[in-house]
Amino acid sequence: DIQIKRIHEYKRQLLNILEAVATYADILDGTGGDHIARVKIFAGKAAPSYLRAKLIIKFINDVAAVVNGEAKVGDRLKILFLPNYNVSLAQILIPGADLSEQISTAGMEASGTGNMKFGLNGALTIGTLDGANIEMLEHVGPDNIFIFGLTAEEVALSRQGGFAPRAAIEASPRLTRAFELIEAGHFSPDDPGRFRPLLDDLSSFDHFRVTADFDAYATAQRQVEATYVEPSAWWHKAALNTARMGWFSSDRTIKDYAREVWEVPLGGRLAR
């Protein structure tokens, strides 16, 4: 279960690790049912002056240290943050991924290529309806991708007023439980208030709608698990992801640009 991209609040590594905290709490409390064994991998770099992104990196690492050392959890959940992310590391991670995390706040993600690389290598995508995920949904089919959360239009409407993050937190028992652990310093016993800025942001305005999408994201993760325990269904979807990534090839892309944007004649004719 891999999320590798630049560390930024709108890319919502925070949503991913909060759901991991909730899963950890489920295991501790004996309320989580039969979550499948999962290794969550994060990697990416933050801008030198982006203090909040660096705090999120610290949070992921602190959660990993506690979760990975908890005997009750065992091998059911492991969390890794791999430093010094680069192309060489991506060449190992992308082919090894089962699940690709493309969970940016809808309406904020550029149409990047990371999700396409994962799909080409057979990973299934869990993501919001944003960026290249929209085109991937069209080409791999809605049964072969896990889409969740607010749309870009719904995010925009929520910013016009009426969104109350505290209400969203209180309405979600698992998110509330995760907040309680973090607030109590469970993952930072040497400095219980270390992650208070993250909780304050989420509780007061939550610009990137982490709290609004939390339950939908958790539901999508349970759908992922229900599919993964059926190997024939999972590999069918994985094979279709690989096969249907051809539309994203550079040949098709450059021809479309030549014809529709640059109006470049190829071979005496407009590019076809």
Short mmCIF file of C-alpha atoms in Angstrom, two decimals:
data_model
loop_
_atom_site.label_atom_id
_atom_site.label_comp_id
_atom_site.label_asym_id
_atom_site.label_seq_id
_atom_site.Cartn_x
_atom_site.Cartn_y
_atom_site.Cartn_z
CA ASP A 1 0.00 0.00 0.00
CA ILE A 2 2.14 2.84 -1.32
CA GLN A 3 1.93 6.64 -1.41
CA ILE A 4 5.00 8.16 -3.01
CA LYS A 5 4.85 11.80 -4.00
CA ARG A 6 5.88 15.24 -2.83
CA ILE A 7 4.89 15.82 0.79
CA HIS A 8 2.17 18.46 0.71
CA GLU A 9 -1.01 19.02 2.68
CA TYR A 10 -3.23 18.85 -0.42
CA LYS A 11 -1.78 15.44 -1.33
CA ARG A 12 -3.11 14.29 2.03
CA GLN A 13 -0.50 11.91 3.35
CA LEU A 14 -2.21 12.98 6.59
CA LEU A 15 -5.47 11.27 5.55
CA ASN A 16 -3.56 8.07 4.83
CA ILE A 17 -1.67 7.96 8.13
CA LEU A 18 -4.77 8.95 10.16
CA GLU A 19 -6.63 5.95 8.75
CA ALA A 20 -3.63 3.82 9.70
CA VAL A 21 -3.85 5.20 13.25
CA ALA A 22 -7.55 4.30 13.31
CA THR A 23 -6.75 0.78 12.12
CA TYR A 24 -4.08 0.49 14.81
CA ALA A 25 -6.64 1.58 17.41
CA ASP A 26 -9.11 -1.00 16.08
CA ILE A 27 -6.53 -3.73 16.64
CA LEU A 28 -5.70 -2.49 20.15
CA ASP A 29 -9.37 -2.23 21.09
CA GLY A 30 -10.33 -5.53 19.48
CA THR A 31 -12.97 -3.80 17.35
CA GLY A 32 -11.37 -3.91 13.93
CA GLY A 33 -12.65 -7.19 12.57
CA ASP A 34 -10.35 -9.06 10.25
CA HIS A 35 -8.25 -6.38 8.57
CA ILE A 36 -5.87 -8.03 6.14
CA ALA A 37 -2.14 -7.75 6.77
CA ARG A 38 -0.89 -4.55 5.21
CA VAL A 39 2.42 -2.75 4.73
CA LYS A 40 1.94 0.99 4.25
CA ILE A 41 4.87 2.72 2.55
CA PHE A 42 5.35 6.48 2.34
CA ALA A 43 8.11 8.30 0.52
CA GLY A 44 8.62 11.81 -0.77
CA LYS A 45 10.41 15.07 -0.12
CA ALA A 46 9.23 18.36 1.34
CA ALA A 47 10.30 21.89 0.45
CA PRO A 48 13.02 23.08 2.88
CA SER A 49 10.84 25.78 4.46
CA TYR A 50 7.57 23.81 4.49
CA LEU A 51 7.34 23.27 8.24
CA ARG A 52 3.90 21.66 8.22
CA ALA A 53 4.99 19.09 5.64
CA LYS A 54 8.01 18.27 7.80
CA LEU A 55 5.74 17.84 10.81
CA ILE A 56 3.66 15.36 8.80
CA ILE A 57 6.84 13.42 7.96
CA LYS A 58 7.71 13.37 11.66
CA PHE A 59 4.20 12.21 12.49
CA ILE A 60 4.37 9.32 10.01
CA ASN A 61 7.71 8.22 11.44
CA ASP A 62 6.54 8.47 15.05
CA VAL A 63 3.39 6.49 14.29
CA ALA A 64 5.50 3.89 12.49
CA ALA A 65 7.81 3.49 15.49
CA VAL A 66 4.88 2.76 17.82
CA VAL A 67 2.83 0.58 15.46
CA ASN A 68 5.78 -1.51 14.27
CA GLY A 69 6.81 -2.22 17.85
CA GLU A 70 3.38 -3.15 19.20
CA ALA A 71 3.11 -6.87 19.96
CA LYS A 72 -0.70 -6.84 19.66
CA VAL A 73 -0.39 -5.61 16.08
CA GLY A 74 2.26 -8.08 15.02
CA ASP A 75 2.41 -8.41 11.25
CA ARG A 76 -1.12 -7.12 10.66
CA LEU A 77 0.11 -3.57 10.08
CA LYS A 78 3.55 -2.18 9.30
CA ILE A 79 4.34 1.42 8.37
CA LEU A 80 7.48 2.65 6.64
CA PHE A 81 8.70 6.09 5.60
CA LEU A 82 11.57 5.67 3.16
CA PRO A 83 14.01 8.61 3.08
CA ASN A 84 15.73 10.19 0.08
CA TYR A 85 13.03 9.31 -2.42
CA ASN A 86 14.29 9.29 -6.00
CA VAL A 87 13.81 7.53 -9.33
CA SER A 88 15.96 4.57 -8.29
CA LEU A 89 13.70 3.96 -5.29
CA ALA A 90 10.59 4.40 -7.45
CA GLN A 91 11.89 1.71 -9.80
CA ILE A 92 11.67 -0.72 -6.88
CA LEU A 93 8.46 0.50 -5.24
CA ILE A 94 6.17 0.97 -8.23
CA PRO A 95 6.47 -2.59 -9.63
CA GLY A 96 6.11 -3.94 -6.08
CA ALA A 97 2.89 -2.08 -5.28
CA ASP A 98 -0.52 -3.69 -4.91
CA LEU A 99 -2.32 -0.45 -4.03
CA SER A 100 -1.57 3.05 -5.31
CA GLU A 101 -2.66 5.95 -3.09
CA GLN A 102 -3.82 8.94 -5.20
CA ILE A 103 -5.89 10.73 -2.58
CA SER A 104 -5.34 14.47 -3.08
CA THR A 105 -8.16 16.88 -2.30
CA ALA A 106 -10.39 16.92 -5.38
CA GLY A 107 -9.80 19.96 -7.56
CA MET A 108 -6.20 20.51 -6.43
CA GLU A 109 -4.13 17.76 -8.08
CA ALA A 110 -2.30 18.35 -11.34
CA SER A 111 -2.70 15.62 -13.94
CA GLY A 112 0.55 13.87 -13.04
CA THR A 113 1.92 10.56 -14.24
CA GLY A 114 2.68 8.66 -11.01
CA ASN A 115 -0.74 7.04 -10.93
CA MET A 116 -0.31 5.91 -14.55
CA LYS A 117 3.03 4.26 -13.74
CA PHE A 118 1.46 2.36 -10.88
CA GLY A 119 -1.44 1.28 -13.08
CA LEU A 120 0.86 0.14 -15.87
CA ASN A 121 2.64 -2.07 -13.35
CA GLY A 122 -0.61 -3.67 -12.20
CA ALA A 123 -1.37 -1.73 -9.01
CA LEU A 124 -4.98 -0.85 -8.30
CA THR A 125 -5.71 2.77 -7.44
CA ILE A 126 -7.55 4.19 -4.46
CA GLY A 127 -8.19 7.84 -5.12
CA THR A 128 -10.37 10.89 -5.41
CA LEU A 129 -12.05 11.95 -8.63
CA ASP A 130 -9.30 14.38 -9.55
CA GLY A 131 -6.38 14.87 -11.91
CA ALA A 132 -5.50 11.91 -14.09
CA ASN A 133 -7.66 9.69 -11.87
CA ILE A 134 -10.63 10.99 -13.87
CA GLU A 135 -9.17 9.71 -17.15
CA MET A 136 -8.00 6.50 -15.51
CA LEU A 137 -11.54 5.85 -14.31
CA GLU A 138 -12.78 6.27 -17.88
CA HIS A 139 -10.23 3.88 -19.33
CA VAL A 140 -9.86 1.12 -16.72
CA GLY A 141 -13.56 1.16 -15.82
CA PRO A 142 -15.29 1.96 -12.50
CA ASP A 143 -15.08 -1.67 -11.34
CA ASN A 144 -11.27 -1.61 -11.50
CA ILE A 145 -10.49 1.48 -9.44
CA PHE A 146 -11.52 2.57 -5.93
CA ILE A 147 -12.89 6.12 -6.11
CA PHE A 148 -14.08 7.88 -2.95
CA GLY A 149 -14.76 11.25 -1.41
CA LEU A 150 -15.88 14.73 -2.33
CA THR A 151 -15.78 15.86 -5.93
CA ALA A 152 -14.06 19.12 -6.92
CA GLU A 153 -17.47 20.79 -7.13
CA GLU A 154 -18.42 19.56 -3.66
CA VAL A 155 -15.12 20.82 -2.22
CA ALA A 156 -15.75 24.23 -3.78
CA LEU A 157 -19.28 24.34 -2.38
CA SER A 158 -18.04 23.41 1.09
CA ARG A 159 -15.71 26.40 1.02
CA GLN A 160 -18.62 28.75 0.49
CA GLY A 161 -19.76 27.98 4.02
CA GLY A 162 -21.43 25.35 6.08
CA PHE A 163 -18.57 22.90 6.53
CA ALA A 164 -17.82 22.16 10.19
CA PRO A 165 -14.78 19.95 10.68
CA ARG A 166 -15.48 19.42 14.39
CA ALA A 167 -18.87 17.99 13.50
CA ALA A 168 -17.25 15.69 10.93
CA ILE A 169 -14.79 14.45 13.58
CA GLU A 170 -17.52 13.88 16.16
CA ALA A 171 -19.61 11.98 13.61
CA SER A 172 -16.78 9.50 12.99
CA PRO A 173 -15.99 7.23 15.97
CA ARG A 174 -12.80 5.92 14.36
CA LEU A 175 -11.49 9.40 13.58
CA THR A 176 -12.40 10.56 17.09
CA ARG A 177 -10.46 7.62 18.54
CA ALA A 178 -7.44 8.46 16.38
CA PHE A 179 -7.54 12.07 17.58
CA GLU A 180 -7.68 10.91 21.20
CA LEU A 181 -4.54 8.80 20.82
CA ILE A 182 -2.62 11.59 19.13
CA GLU A 183 -3.79 14.23 21.62
CA ALA A 184 -2.74 12.01 24.53
CA GLY A 185 0.81 11.82 23.17
CA HIS A 186 0.55 8.11 22.41
CA PHE A 187 2.90 8.52 19.44
CA SER A 188 5.08 11.22 21.01
CA PRO A 189 5.46 10.41 24.74
CA ASP A 190 8.58 12.58 24.92
CA ASP A 191 6.55 15.56 23.69
CA PRO A 192 2.76 15.00 24.01
CA GLY A 193 1.93 18.29 22.29
CA ARG A 194 4.15 17.71 19.27
CA PHE A 195 1.29 17.10 16.85
CA ARG A 196 -1.18 19.55 18.36
CA PRO A 197 -0.77 21.89 15.33
CA LEU A 198 -2.03 19.14 13.02
CA LEU A 199 -5.06 18.46 15.20
CA ASP A 200 -5.82 22.17 15.59
CA ASP A 201 -5.75 22.69 11.82
CA LEU A 202 -8.03 19.73 11.19
CA SER A 203 -10.46 20.75 13.94
CA SER A 204 -10.71 24.44 13.11
CA PHE A 205 -10.79 24.81 9.32
CA ASP A 206 -9.40 21.69 7.58
CA HIS A 207 -8.76 23.44 4.28
CA PHE A 208 -7.93 20.18 2.52
CA ARG A 209 -11.06 18.35 3.74
CA VAL A 210 -9.30 15.46 5.46
CA THR A 211 -12.05 15.09 8.05
CA ALA A 212 -14.79 15.36 5.42
CA ASP A 213 -13.35 12.47 3.40
CA PHE A 214 -12.11 10.27 6.24
CA ASP A 215 -15.07 7.89 6.52
CA ALA A 216 -15.43 7.58 2.74
CA TYR A 217 -11.72 6.79 2.50
CA ALA A 218 -12.01 4.18 5.26
CA THR A 219 -14.96 2.57 3.49
CA ALA A 220 -12.97 2.42 0.25
CA GLN A 221 -10.10 0.77 2.13
CA ARG A 222 -12.47 -1.93 3.38
CA GLN A 223 -13.56 -2.45 -0.24
CA VAL A 224 -9.90 -2.84 -1.16
CA GLU A 225 -9.50 -5.52 1.51
CA ALA A 226 -12.65 -7.36 0.46
CA THR A 227 -11.27 -7.53 -3.09
CA TYR A 228 -7.73 -8.47 -2.08
CA VAL A 229 -8.85 -11.61 -0.26
CA GLU A 230 -10.29 -12.84 -3.59
CA PRO A 231 -7.06 -13.34 -5.60
CA SER A 232 -8.75 -14.12 -8.89
CA ALA A 233 -10.82 -10.92 -8.69
CA TRP A 234 -7.81 -8.83 -7.66
CA TRP A 235 -5.54 -10.09 -10.42
CA HIS A 236 -8.29 -9.72 -13.01
CA LYS A 237 -8.54 -6.04 -12.09
CA ALA A 238 -4.74 -5.68 -12.00
CA ALA A 239 -4.38 -7.18 -15.47
CA LEU A 240 -7.02 -4.82 -16.85
CA ASN A 241 -5.21 -1.86 -15.29
CA THR A 242 -2.02 -2.81 -17.09
CA ALA A 243 -3.76 -3.54 -20.39
CA ARG A 244 -5.79 -0.32 -20.41
CA MET A 245 -2.91 2.03 -19.59
CA GLY A 246 -1.99 2.10 -23.28
CA TRP A 247 -4.12 5.19 -23.85
CA PHE A 248 -1.66 7.15 -21.66
CA SER A 249 1.32 6.34 -23.90
CA SER A 250 3.61 9.18 -25.00
CA ASP A 251 2.93 8.30 -28.68
CA ARG A 252 -0.79 8.99 -28.31
CA THR A 253 -0.18 12.05 -26.13
CA ILE A 254 2.28 13.73 -28.52
CA LYS A 255 0.05 13.03 -31.53
CA ASP A 256 -2.90 14.62 -29.73
CA TYR A 257 -0.83 17.69 -28.83
CA ALA A 258 0.48 17.96 -32.40
CA ARG A 259 -3.04 17.81 -33.83
CA GLU A 260 -5.07 19.74 -31.26
CA VAL A 261 -2.66 22.23 -29.70
CA TRP A 262 0.37 22.80 -31.91
CA GLU A 263 -1.41 22.13 -35.26
CA VAL A 264 1.77 20.56 -36.59
CA PRO A 265 1.52 18.81 -39.98
CA LEU A 266 3.04 15.33 -39.92
CA GLY A 267 3.96 13.73 -43.23
CA GLY A 268 2.28 16.50 -45.17
CA ARG A 269 -0.96 16.12 -43.24
CA LEU A 270 -2.25 17.25 -39.88
CA ALA A 271 -1.30 14.72 -37.22
CA ARG A 272 -3.76 11.83 -36.97
#
